[in-house]
Structures are given as structure tokens and as C-alpha cells.
Short mmCIF file of C-alpha atoms in Angstrom, two decimals:
data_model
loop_
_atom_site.label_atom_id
_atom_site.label_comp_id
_atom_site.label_asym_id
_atom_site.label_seq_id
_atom_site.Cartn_x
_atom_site.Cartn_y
_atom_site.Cartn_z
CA UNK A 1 -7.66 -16.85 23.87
CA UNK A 2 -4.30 -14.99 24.60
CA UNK A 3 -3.94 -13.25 21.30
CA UNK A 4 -7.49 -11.91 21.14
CA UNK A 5 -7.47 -10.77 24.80
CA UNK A 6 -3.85 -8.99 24.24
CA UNK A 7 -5.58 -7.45 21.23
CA UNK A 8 -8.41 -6.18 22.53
CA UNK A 9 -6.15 -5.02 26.06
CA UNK A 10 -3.85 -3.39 23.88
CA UNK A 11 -5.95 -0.79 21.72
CA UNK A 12 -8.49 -0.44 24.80
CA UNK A 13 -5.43 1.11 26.50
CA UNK A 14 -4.50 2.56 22.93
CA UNK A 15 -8.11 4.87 23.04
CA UNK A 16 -7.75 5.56 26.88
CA UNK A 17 -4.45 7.22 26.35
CA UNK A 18 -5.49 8.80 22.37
CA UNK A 19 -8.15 10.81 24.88
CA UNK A 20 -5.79 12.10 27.37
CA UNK A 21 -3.72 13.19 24.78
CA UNK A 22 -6.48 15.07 22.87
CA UNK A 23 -7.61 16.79 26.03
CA UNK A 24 -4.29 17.85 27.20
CA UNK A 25 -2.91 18.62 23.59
CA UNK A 26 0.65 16.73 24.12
CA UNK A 27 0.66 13.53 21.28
CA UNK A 28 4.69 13.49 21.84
CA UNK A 29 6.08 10.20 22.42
CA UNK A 30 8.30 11.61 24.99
CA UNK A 31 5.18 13.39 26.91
CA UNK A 32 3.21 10.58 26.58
CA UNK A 33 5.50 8.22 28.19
CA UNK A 34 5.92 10.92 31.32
CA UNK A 35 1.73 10.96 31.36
CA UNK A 36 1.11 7.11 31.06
CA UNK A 37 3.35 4.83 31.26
CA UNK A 38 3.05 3.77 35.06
CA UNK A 39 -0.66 3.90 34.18
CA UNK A 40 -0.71 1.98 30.76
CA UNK A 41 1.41 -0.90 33.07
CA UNK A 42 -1.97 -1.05 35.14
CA UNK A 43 -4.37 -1.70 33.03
CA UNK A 44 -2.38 -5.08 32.66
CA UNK A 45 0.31 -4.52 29.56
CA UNK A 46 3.86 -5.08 30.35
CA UNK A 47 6.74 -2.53 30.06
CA UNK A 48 7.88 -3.31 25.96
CA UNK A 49 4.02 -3.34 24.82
CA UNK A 50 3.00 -0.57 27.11
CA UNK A 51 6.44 1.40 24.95
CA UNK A 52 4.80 -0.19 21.97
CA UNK A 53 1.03 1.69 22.89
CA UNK A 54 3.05 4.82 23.62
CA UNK A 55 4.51 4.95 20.12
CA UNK A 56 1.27 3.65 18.35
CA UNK A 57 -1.01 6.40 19.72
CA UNK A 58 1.92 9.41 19.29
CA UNK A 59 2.55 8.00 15.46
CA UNK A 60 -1.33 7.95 14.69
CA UNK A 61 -1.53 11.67 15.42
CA UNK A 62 2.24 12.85 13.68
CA UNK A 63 0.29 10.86 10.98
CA UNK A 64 -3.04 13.10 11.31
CA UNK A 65 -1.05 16.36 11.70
CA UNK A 66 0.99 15.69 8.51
CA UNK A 67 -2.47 14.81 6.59
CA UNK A 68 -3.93 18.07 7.91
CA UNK A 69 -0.76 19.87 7.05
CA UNK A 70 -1.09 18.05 3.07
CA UNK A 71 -4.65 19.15 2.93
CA UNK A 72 -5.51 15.53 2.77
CA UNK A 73 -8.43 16.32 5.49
CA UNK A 74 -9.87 19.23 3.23
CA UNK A 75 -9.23 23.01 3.65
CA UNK A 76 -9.19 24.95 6.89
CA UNK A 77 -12.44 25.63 8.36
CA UNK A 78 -14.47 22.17 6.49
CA UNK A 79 -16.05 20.08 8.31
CA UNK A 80 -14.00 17.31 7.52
CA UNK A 81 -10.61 18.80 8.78
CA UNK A 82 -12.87 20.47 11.78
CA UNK A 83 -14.17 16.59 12.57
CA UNK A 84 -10.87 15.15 12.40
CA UNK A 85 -9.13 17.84 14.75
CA UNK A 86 -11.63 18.21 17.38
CA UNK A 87 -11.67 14.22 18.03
CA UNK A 88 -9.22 12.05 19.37
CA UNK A 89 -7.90 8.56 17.24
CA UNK A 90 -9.93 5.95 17.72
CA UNK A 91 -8.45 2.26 17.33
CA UNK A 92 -10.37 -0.86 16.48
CA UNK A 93 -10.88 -3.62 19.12
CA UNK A 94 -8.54 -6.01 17.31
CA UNK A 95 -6.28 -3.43 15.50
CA UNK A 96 -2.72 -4.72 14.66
CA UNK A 97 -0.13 -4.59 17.78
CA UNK A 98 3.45 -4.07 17.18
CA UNK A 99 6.17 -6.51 18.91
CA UNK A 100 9.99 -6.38 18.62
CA UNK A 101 12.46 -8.89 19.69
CA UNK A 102 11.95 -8.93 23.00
CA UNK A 103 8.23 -9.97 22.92
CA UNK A 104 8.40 -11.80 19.95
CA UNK A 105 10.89 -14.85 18.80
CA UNK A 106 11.26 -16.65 15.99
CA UNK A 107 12.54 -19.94 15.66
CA UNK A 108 12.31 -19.97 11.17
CA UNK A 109 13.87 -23.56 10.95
CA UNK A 110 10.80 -25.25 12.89
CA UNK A 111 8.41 -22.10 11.93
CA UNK A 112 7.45 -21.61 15.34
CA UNK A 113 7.23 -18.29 17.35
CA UNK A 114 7.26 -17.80 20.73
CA UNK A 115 4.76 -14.35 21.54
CA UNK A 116 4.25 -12.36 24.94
CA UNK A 117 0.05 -11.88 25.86
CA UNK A 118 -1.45 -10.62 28.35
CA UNK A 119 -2.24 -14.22 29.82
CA UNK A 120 1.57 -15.36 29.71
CA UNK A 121 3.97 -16.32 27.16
CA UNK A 122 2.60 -18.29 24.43
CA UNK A 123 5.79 -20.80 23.08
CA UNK A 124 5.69 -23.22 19.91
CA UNK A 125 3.31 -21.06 18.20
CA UNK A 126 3.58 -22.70 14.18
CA UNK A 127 3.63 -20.63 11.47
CA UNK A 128 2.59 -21.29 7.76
CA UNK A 129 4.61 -19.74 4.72
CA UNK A 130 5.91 -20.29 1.57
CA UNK A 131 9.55 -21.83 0.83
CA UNK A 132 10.38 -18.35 -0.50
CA UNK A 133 9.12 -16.25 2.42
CA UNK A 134 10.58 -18.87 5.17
CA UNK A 135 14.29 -17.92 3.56
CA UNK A 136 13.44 -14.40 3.66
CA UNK A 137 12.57 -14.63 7.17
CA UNK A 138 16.00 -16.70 7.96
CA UNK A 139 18.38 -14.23 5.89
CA UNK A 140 16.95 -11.00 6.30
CA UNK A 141 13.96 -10.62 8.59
CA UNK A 142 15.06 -7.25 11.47
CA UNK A 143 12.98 -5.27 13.34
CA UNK A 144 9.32 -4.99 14.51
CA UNK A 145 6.89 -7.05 13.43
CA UNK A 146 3.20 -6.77 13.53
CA UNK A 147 -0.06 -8.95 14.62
CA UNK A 148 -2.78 -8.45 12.97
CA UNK A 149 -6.48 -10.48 13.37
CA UNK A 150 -8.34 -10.29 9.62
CA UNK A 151 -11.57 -12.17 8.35
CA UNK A 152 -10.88 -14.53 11.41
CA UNK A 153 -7.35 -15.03 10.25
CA UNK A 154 -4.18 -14.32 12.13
CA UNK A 155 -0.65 -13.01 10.77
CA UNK A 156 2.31 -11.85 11.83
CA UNK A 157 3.78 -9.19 9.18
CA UNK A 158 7.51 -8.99 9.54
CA UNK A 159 10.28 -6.30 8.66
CA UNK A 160 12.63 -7.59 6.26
CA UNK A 161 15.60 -5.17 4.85
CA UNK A 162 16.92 -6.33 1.66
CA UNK A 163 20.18 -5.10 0.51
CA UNK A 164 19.92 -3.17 -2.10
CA UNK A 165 21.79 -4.00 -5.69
CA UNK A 166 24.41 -1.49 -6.76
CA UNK A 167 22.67 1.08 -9.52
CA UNK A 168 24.13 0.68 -12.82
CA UNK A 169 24.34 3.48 -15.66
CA UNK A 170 21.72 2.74 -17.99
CA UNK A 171 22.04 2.99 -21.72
CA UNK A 172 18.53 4.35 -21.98
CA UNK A 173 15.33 4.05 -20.25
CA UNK A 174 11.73 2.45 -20.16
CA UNK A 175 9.22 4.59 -20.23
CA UNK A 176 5.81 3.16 -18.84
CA UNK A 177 2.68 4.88 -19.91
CA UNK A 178 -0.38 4.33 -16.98
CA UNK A 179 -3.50 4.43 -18.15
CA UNK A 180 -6.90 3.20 -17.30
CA UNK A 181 -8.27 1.66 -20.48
CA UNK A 182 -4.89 -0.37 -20.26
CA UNK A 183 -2.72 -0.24 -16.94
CA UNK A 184 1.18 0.56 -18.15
CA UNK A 185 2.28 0.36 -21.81
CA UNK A 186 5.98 0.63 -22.11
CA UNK A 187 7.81 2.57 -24.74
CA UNK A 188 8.60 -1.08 -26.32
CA UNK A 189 5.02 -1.21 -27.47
CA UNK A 190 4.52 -3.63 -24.42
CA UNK A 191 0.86 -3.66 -23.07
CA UNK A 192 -0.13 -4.91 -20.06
CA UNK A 193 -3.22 -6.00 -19.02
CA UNK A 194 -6.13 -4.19 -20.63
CA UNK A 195 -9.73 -4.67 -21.52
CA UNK A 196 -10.20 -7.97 -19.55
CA UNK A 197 -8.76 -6.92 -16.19
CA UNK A 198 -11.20 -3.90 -16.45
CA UNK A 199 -14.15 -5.96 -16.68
CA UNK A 200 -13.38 -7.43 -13.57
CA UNK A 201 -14.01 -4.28 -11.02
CA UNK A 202 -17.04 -3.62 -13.66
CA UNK A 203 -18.53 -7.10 -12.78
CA UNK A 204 -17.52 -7.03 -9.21
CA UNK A 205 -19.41 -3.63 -8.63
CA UNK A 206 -22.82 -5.07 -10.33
CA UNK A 207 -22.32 -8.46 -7.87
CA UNK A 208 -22.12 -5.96 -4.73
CA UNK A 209 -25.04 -3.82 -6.02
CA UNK A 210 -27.58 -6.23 -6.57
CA UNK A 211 -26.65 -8.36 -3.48
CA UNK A 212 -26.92 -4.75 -1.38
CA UNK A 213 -29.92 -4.12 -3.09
CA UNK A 214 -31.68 -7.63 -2.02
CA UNK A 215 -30.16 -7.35 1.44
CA UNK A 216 -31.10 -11.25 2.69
CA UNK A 217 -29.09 -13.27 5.28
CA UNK A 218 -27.37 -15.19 2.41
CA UNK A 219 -26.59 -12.06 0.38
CA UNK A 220 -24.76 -10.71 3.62
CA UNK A 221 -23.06 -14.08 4.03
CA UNK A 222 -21.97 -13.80 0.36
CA UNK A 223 -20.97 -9.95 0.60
CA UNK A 224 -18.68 -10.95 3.68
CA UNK A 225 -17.00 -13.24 1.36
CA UNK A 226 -16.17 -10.84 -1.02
CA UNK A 227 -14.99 -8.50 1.03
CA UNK A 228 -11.28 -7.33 -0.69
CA UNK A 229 -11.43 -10.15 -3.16
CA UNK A 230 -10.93 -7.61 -6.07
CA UNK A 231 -8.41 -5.25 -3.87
CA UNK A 232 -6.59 -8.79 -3.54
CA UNK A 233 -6.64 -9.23 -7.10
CA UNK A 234 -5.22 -5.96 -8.11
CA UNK A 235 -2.27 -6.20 -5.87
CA UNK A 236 -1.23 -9.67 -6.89
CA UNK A 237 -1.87 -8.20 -11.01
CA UNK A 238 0.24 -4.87 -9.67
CA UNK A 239 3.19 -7.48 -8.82
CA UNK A 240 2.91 -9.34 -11.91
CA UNK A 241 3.21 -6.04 -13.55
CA UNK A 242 5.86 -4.53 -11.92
CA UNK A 243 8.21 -7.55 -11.86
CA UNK A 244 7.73 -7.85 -15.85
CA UNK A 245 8.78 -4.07 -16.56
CA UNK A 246 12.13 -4.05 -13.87
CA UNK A 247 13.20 -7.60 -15.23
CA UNK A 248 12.75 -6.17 -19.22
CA UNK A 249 14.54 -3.10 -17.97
CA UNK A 250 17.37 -5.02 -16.12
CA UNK A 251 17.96 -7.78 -18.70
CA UNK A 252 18.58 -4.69 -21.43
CA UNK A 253 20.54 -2.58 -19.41
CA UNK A 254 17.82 0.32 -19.47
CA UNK A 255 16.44 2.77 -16.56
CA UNK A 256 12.66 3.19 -16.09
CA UNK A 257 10.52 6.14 -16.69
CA UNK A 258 7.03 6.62 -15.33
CA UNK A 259 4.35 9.21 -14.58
CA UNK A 260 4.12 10.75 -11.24
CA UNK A 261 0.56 10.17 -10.57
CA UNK A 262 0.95 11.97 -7.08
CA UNK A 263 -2.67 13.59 -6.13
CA UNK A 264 -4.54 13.15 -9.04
CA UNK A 265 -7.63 12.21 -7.56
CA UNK A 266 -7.84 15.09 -6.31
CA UNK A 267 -6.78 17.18 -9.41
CA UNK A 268 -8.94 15.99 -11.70
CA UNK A 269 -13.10 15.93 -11.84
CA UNK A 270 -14.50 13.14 -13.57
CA UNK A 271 -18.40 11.90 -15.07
CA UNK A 272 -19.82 9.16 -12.25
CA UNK A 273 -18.56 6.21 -14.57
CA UNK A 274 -15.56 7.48 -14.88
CA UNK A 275 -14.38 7.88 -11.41
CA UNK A 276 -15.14 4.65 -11.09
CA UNK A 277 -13.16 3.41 -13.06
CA UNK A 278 -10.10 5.96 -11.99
CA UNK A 279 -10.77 5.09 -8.21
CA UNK A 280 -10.83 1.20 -8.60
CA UNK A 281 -6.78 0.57 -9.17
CA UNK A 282 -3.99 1.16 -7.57
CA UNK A 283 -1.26 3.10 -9.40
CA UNK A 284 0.78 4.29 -6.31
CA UNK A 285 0.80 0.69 -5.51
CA UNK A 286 2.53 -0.23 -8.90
CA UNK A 287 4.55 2.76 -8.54
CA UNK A 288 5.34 1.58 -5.41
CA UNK A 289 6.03 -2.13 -6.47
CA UNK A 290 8.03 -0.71 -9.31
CA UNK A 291 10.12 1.53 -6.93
CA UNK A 292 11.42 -1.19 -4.10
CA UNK A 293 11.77 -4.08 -7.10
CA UNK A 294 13.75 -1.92 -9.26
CA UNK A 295 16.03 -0.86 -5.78
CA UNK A 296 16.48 -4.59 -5.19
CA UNK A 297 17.80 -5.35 -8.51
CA UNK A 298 19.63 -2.12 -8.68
CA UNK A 299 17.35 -0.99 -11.83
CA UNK A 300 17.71 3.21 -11.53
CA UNK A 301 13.94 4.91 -11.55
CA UNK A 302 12.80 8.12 -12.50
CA UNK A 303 9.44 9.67 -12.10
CA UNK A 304 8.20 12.42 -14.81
CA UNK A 305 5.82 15.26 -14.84
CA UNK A 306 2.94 13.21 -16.44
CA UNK A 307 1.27 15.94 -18.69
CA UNK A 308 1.34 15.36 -22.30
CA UNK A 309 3.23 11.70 -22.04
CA UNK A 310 0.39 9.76 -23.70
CA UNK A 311 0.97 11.82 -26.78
CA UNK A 312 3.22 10.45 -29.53
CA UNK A 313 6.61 13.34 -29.71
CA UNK A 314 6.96 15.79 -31.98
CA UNK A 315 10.42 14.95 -32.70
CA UNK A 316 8.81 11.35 -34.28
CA UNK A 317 7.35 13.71 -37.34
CA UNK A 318 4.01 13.12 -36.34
CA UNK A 319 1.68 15.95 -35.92
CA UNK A 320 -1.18 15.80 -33.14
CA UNK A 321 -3.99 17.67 -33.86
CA UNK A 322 -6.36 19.25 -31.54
CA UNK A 323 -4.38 17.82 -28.81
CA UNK A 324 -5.50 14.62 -29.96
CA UNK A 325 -4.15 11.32 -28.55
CA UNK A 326 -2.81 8.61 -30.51
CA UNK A 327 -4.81 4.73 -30.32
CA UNK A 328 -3.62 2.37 -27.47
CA UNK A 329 -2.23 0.43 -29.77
CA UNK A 330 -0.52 3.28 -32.17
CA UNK A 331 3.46 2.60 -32.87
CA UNK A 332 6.01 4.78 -34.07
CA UNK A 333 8.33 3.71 -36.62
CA UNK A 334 10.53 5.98 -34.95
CA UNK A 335 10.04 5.57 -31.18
CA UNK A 336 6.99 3.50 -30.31
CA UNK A 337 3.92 4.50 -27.95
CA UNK A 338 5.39 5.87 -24.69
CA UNK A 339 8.27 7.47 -26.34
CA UNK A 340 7.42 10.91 -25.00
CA UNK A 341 8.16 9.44 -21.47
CA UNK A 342 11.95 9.15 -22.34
CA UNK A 343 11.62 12.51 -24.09
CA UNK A 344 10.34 14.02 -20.85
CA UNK A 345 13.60 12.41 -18.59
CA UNK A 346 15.80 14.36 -21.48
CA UNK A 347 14.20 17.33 -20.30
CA UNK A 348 14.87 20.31 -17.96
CA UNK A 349 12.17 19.84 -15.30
CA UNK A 350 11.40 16.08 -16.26
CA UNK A 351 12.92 13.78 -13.87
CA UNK A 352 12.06 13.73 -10.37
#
């Protein structure tokens, strides 16, 4: 009972103080501990989580501001932006709680924890992991780490900085072509995934539209089940992906090219079928993935201005008519599918 009551403590406190701070207009971390913090220590939190509700409710609204300021909320004056402005943050009842070192110990060689609730200190809590993430943990764990409560689950997410390799100078680079028909070809000619991963999120949205439609106890039951089965599955095909392209890049020497996908949801207007398909994978994720594995192994990166880099270049001797685009599976004797990628590092106002 001691982790669901500090929970629920915790972000009750969390939305009492979010509503002072929207009414007085001060979302500082400095005025907020001057306003609160004798306060937040009353409603039962001690003085480290009481910091750690200070910071969670001030960071929630630098992170609204610097939406607003992105135009991620929509333009001044809809009713979106208007909406998100003229209420305060709300946090769920078992939304994740922050705990540093103080609050939180971790004894890796047993894989036990010892964790500060609101009920007293909770020692010999065990831990399950994986050989892999039980070393990480021992060498390289630092920092905050978070709870979090999920399908009636419970984990503790922890901060782990890696060293990073040194950068070496490539010979040439990788160029990775993302696409939705097939998620990243490389300039090698390398596909990966394709037709069959796409006919999962296809299948998946028919399974949630007929149970929705039929609406029964057991369709509920099995909806519940499904719940971020395919986001699950995209993330562990993103990793698959990304480790393939920085260990083909490392093992010849080369950097790695891709598009700069930044925003282009909101760029580009799409047919109903196709946004679903453009909406149901991640590729900031895999640009993300690519990013921090490529720092670890000291792999350099570079992201391009992504217009025209599906097309076969010019300087291959092939001319595109009509703007045309070449088949998925099109290779140049030359420089293969993707080479435009490398072409665009080469250039001016290519690299990022």
C-alpha cells in the first residue's frame, strides 16, 4: 500500500500547487518553493519529495510555455492554445514521482531497493532485470530515477550516463532513406523492414475497430489488453533498426546520413488512409535511437534537409522525369538507392 498511497499523495499535492501557480501566474521553481514548500510538507510529503513536487509542477509549465512558444498548441487566439493557457496542469492520480539518492537506494548486487513513502521507509524492495541492465545499473546508473505504476505494473526507470566513444573521421557516410512503404533503406541498397511490418498497424487498427464497434464486456477486457501492444512493437523494431545501421556504419568506418523529419506532420496534408499510415511509426524515435547509439559507439551523425533525397542524383546519369521517384528497390550502378543522402551532406546547406 505505500507506493500507491505516496503516488496518489504526491500528484494530489502536484494539482493543489499547479492551481496556485495558475492563479497567481509565478510557475518558477524558485517562487514556488517561497509559496509552498512549508505547505506541500503538510499535506504529509517530506522535505526531498516535497523539492521533487516543486520541480515537477514548475517543469510541466517551462514545458507548456516552450510548446506554446513552438506553436505546438496551435496559433494565437485558437481554441486549443486559448484551452491550454487559461487552465492549470493537471497530473494523473498515479503519475510517475521522481526520487534521487536520498529517497531512493539501490543495493544492484542483491537487486533490492530501499524507497521513502509516505507510510515509512520501505527496505528490501526486489527488483527484476535482465543480466545486461543489472550491469548497467552497477557501472553507470547516476541521478534521479523515476516510479512509475502502468497496466498494474510497477518500475523504477533509472538515469544511466554512458560515456561516450571518441568520434572518428569517417571515410564516407551512410545515408538512410525513411520512408513509409519501407522504414530506412540505406545507400548500400539495405532495406529494412517493409511490407510485412506495415500490415501489422493495418491489422491492429481493424482488431480495435470492430471490437469498439461491438462494445461488450469481453471486447473491453480484450481492448485493455491491447492497449500499446503495437506502440511496444515499433519501439523494440526501431532498436533493431537502429543498432543494424550504427554497427554497418562502425564496422566500415563510415558516418551516417539521415533525413530531418522535424515537424512534418504538421507540414504536410495527407488522404485519411494515408495519415494513417504516416501517424502510426515513430521516426523521431529511430532518429532518436540512431542518435544516442551512434554517440555510444562514437559513430559521427548528420541530419539533412530531406527534400528531394528519395530521388536517385543527377550526377549517377540518370534522368528523373516529372519529378518522378525511382522503385523501392531501384539500384544505381553508380551509387545505389539513397545516394542523394550523401550528395546532400556534400552540400552547402546539407548537414545539420
Amino acid at each position: 500500500m505505500g507506493a500507491p498511497c505516496t503516488l496518489h499523495t504526491a500528484n494530489d499535492a502536484a494539482n493543489w500547487l499547479a492551481v496556485r501557480a495558475c492563479g497567481r501566474g509565478e510557475t518558477s521553481r524558485k517562487a514556488l518553493q517561497s509559496l509552498a514548500y512549508r505547505d506541500l510538507k503538510d499535506r504529509g510529503l517530506s522535505a526531498q519529495p516535497a523539492l521533487h513536487v516543486l520541480r515537477k509542477v514548475a517543469d510541466a509549465y517551462t514545458t507548456l510555455r516552450a510548446n506554446i512558444r513552438a506553436g505546438n498548441l496551435g496559433k494565437a487566439g485558437s481554441k486549443r492554445r486559448a484551452k491550454a493557457e487559461s487552465k492549470p496542469i493537471v497530473f494523473r492520480e498515479d503519475a510517475a514521482q521522481p526520487y534521487d539518492d536520498r529517497c531512493l537506494s539501490w543495493q544492484v548486487d542483491e537487486q533490492t531497493v530501499s524507497i521513502w513513502t509516505t507510510i515509512g521507509r520501505l527496505r528490501g524492495v526486489r527488483f527484476a532485470c535482465s543480466e545486461q541492465a543489472r550491469k548497467l545499473l552497477a557501472d553507470h546508473r547516476k541521478g534521479e530515477s523515476d516510479l512509475v505504476h502502468r497496466d498494474g505494473m510497477w518500475f523504477l526507470i533509472a538515469t544511466c550516463e554512458v560515456p561516450e566513444a571518441e568520434q572518428y573521421e569517417p571515410t564516407d557516410f551512410l545515408g538512410v532513406d525513411l520512408g513509409i512503404v519501407n522504414i530506412a533503406t540505406t545507400s548500400d541498397g539495405k532495406i529494412h523492414a517493409g511490407r510485412e511490418l506495415n500490415r501489422y498497424p493495418k491489422r491492429q487498427l481493424a482488431l480495435r475497430t470492430k471490437l469498439q464497434k461491438k462494445s461488450t464486456k469481453s471486447t473491453k477486457r480484450l481492448l485493455k489488453r491491447q492497449r500499446r501492444k503495437e506502440q511496444r512493437r515499433a519501439t523494440e523494431t526501431n532498436h533493431i533498426i537502429s543498432k543494424r545501421i550504427v554497427t554497418e556504419a562502425e564496422r566500415t568506418g563510415r558516418g551516417i546520413g539521415m533525413e530531418d523529419l522535424a515537424g512534418i506532420r504538421q507540414r504536410v496534408r495527407l488522404r485519411k488512409p494515408q495519415r494513417v499510415a504516416l501517424h502510426s511509426w515513430a521516426f523521431a524515435q529511430l532518429g532518436q535511437f540512431v542518435e544516442y547509439k551512434a554517440r555510444r559507439d562514437g559513430v559521427p551523425v548528420l541530419f539533412v534537409d530531406p527534400a528531394y533525397t528519395s530521388r536517385m542524383p543527377t550526377s549517377a546519369g540518370h534522368r528523373m522525369e516529372n519529378g518522378g521517384r525511382l522503385p523501392e528497390r531501384a539500384m544505381c550502378r553508380r551509387k545505389p538507392f539513397g545516394g542523394s543522402i550523401c550528395d546532400a551532406l556534400l552540400s552547402p546547406r546539407g548537414g545539420r
